[in-house]
Structure formats: C-alpha cells, structure tokens
Steps between C-alpha positions, in 0.01 A plus 500: 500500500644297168759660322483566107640267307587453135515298226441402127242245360469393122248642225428484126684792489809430746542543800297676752589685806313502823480638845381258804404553847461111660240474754577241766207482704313145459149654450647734220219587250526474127849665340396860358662566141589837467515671095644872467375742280677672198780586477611386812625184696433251758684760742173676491357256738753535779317742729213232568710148420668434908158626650273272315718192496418507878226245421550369099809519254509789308656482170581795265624428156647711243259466151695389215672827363570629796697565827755205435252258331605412106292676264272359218595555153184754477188618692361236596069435603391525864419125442840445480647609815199326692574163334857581621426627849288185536786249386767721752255399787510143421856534432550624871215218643750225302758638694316557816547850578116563487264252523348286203101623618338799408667879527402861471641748291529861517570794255602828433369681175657287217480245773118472530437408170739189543324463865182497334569247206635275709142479734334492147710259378586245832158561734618158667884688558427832597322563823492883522586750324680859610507744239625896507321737227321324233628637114147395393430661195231410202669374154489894344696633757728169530578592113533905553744437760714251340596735192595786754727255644808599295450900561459416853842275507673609223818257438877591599629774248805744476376731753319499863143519323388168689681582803294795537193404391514208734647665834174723449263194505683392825452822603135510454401173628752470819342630807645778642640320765702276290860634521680597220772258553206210452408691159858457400512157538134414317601726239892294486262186504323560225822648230647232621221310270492638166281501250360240747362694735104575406483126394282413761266830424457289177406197675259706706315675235473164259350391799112450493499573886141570557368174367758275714414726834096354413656152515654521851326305700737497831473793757667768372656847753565790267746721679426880345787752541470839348690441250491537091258163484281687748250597295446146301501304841216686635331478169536112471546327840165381448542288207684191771212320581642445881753827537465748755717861476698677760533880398846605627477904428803771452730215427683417172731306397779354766164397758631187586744651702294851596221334626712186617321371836113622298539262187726230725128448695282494203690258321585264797103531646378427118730169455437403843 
C-alpha cells in the first residue's frame, strides 16, 4: 500500500499544502482530488487516502486558509478555490506526480461546493464527482445564515466565551464515538485560526449552490451521513442531473473512519 506523502505547491495566495498517496500500478485510474470541509484540514482525508490509492493517486490538499496552506487576505468566493484547485492539478501533471488527463475530485461539506464548481466549471477535467452532505440552501436562507455567523463564532475576546461556545458545537456534531482526545485536537485546529476560522462558512453561504448542482453534467455519488447537512442532502440530491445518494444512518461526523471499509467500497466501485 503507498505511503502518505507531503508537500507544498504554489497559489495566488501562497503556498499550499497537500497530502499524496502515489499509485504505482500501470492501469491506475484517474488521480482523485480530495477537499476538506470547514474548519478542518487535509488530515481529514487520511482514513480513506492508502486504501483508495490502491488503484489511482489520491491527493488531499489543504484549502487556502487552512491546515498549513497560506491564507487569503479575506473570504474569498467558492470560484476561487476551484480556479485554484484546478491550477494545483496542473501544477502536479507539469511535474508528473498525477497525470496531465482527466481526474476526479471528492469533497467533504465545504468541500462539495468546490467539488461541484469545478465539474461546472471544467466538464472536460472532472470525470466524477464524490461529494459528502450537500449545504444546499435557497438565497433567503444563504442570507439568514450568514448574519448569524458572528453569534455562532464569536471572535477571540478576554474570556473563554468562544471556547465554550465552540467546544459545544463539536460536541453536538461529533458522533459519539469520536473520542474526546479527537475533539481536542479539531477544537486546537480551529483557535489555532482566528478570526479565520468560519471563512469558508462565508464562502459557502455566498455560494449559489443549487444552481451550479443543475449544471453538473458528470455522474455524481452523494455520500449521506447523518450528520447536521442531513436534512438538506435528502432534500436536494435530486437537483444533479446524474447523482445517485447513499443514506449512511446513525452516523455523524468522523464517518470516514467509523464506517471505514462501507464508504472505502462505494467510492472505489463508483470511480471504477
């Protein structure tokens, strides 16, 4: 099985780091790009990175802002990371780590949205598409839950107000199963980020995801955990013109390592 390596490629916005799993194998199929959701990191992707590289490179970067990659100056548009994940690919074909043909790209949460704009945006690129809970809201909503951003992630002040409010949303959205140890370190993840840490929530809700899901034409598998995006997954699944859903029930977040060997076979019989 390959081992995990790493390294840094360059952006608009400096560097970027990333995660890869080298498949050897001379029939390899397209390299899979991995995106993480937010706040989180390419580390997210670990679980599933050495099983799928058995047949294709698997790649896992770290969006700009986040895990070691250099941050923007400000929240930035979905559109923007895609037009950056798409140059990092070509970046990696120049140096021939993946190959310069067509890849597939999967995504977590924050992650889908970039998975998704860049099928809109590249149909000729991007083969398939992999994406975990859909935050598919219409515009209203999109706008009601961007101004309750701030009293949901209230910036660093002189006491433990933020700590506490966010080791509760942890709390509420890890499953049960997730140790607390593994809280610790999301939650140390995300001080570690600032006032930078619901950036990409910005992105996400500026982010007119419903009409760009109409415009994917490739086949899409939408992987449905029980989680918080639960709810606007089942509602809007429907709105890929070539997805299909797999319902994973009484799991939240932390399934790609839960249900492991389950979403391992989904993924790797969908690219296949």
């Amino acid at each position: 099985m390959p081992h995990i390596l790493r390294g840094y490629a360059p952006s608009r916005f400096g560097q970027l780091h990333y995660r890869v799993a080298v498949c050897e194998a001379v029939d390899a199929l397209p390299p899979l790009l991995c995106l993480h959701q937010t706040p989180s990191n390419s580390g997210d992707w670990l679980p599933v990175m050495e099983p799928l590289a058995a047949r294709r490179t698997v790649i896992a970067v770290d969006t700009p802002g986040y895990g070691m990659s250099d941050a923007p100056p400000e929240p930035v548009a979905i559109e923007d990371f895609a037009q950056i994940m798409a140059r990092f690919m070509t970046d990696l074909a120049e140096q021939g780590l993946v190959p310069s043909g067509p890849f597939d790209v999967m995504g977590f949460h924050t992650g889908s949205l970039i998975a998704t704009e860049l099928a809109r945006s590249l149909p000729k690129r991007v083969r398939r598409v992999v994406v975990f809970g859909l935050a598919a809201y219409p515009a209203e909503l999109r706008e009601e839950k961007l101004s309750n951003l701030l009293g949901a992630f209230p910036p660093p002040g002189p006491d433990l107000t933020h700590v506490e409010k966010l080791w509760a949303i942890i709390g509420q959205l890890s499953d049960p199963r997730i140790s607390y140890e593994e809280r610790h370190i999301s939650m140390a993840e995300c001080l570690r980020l600032g006032v930078r840490m619901p950036w990409g929530y910005i992105s996400v809700y500026r982010y007119d995801f419903l009409g760009a899901m109409a415009q994917v034409s490739q086949p899409v598998l939408v992987m449905n955990p029980q989680d918080d995006l639960w709810e606007p997954t089942l509602a809007h699944s429907h709105v890929y013109p070539n997805g299909r859903r797999v319902d994973i029930e009484g799991v939240a977040h932390g399934v790609l390592k839960l249900e492991n060997a389950r979403v391992v076979a989904e993924i790797d019989t969908f690219l296949h």
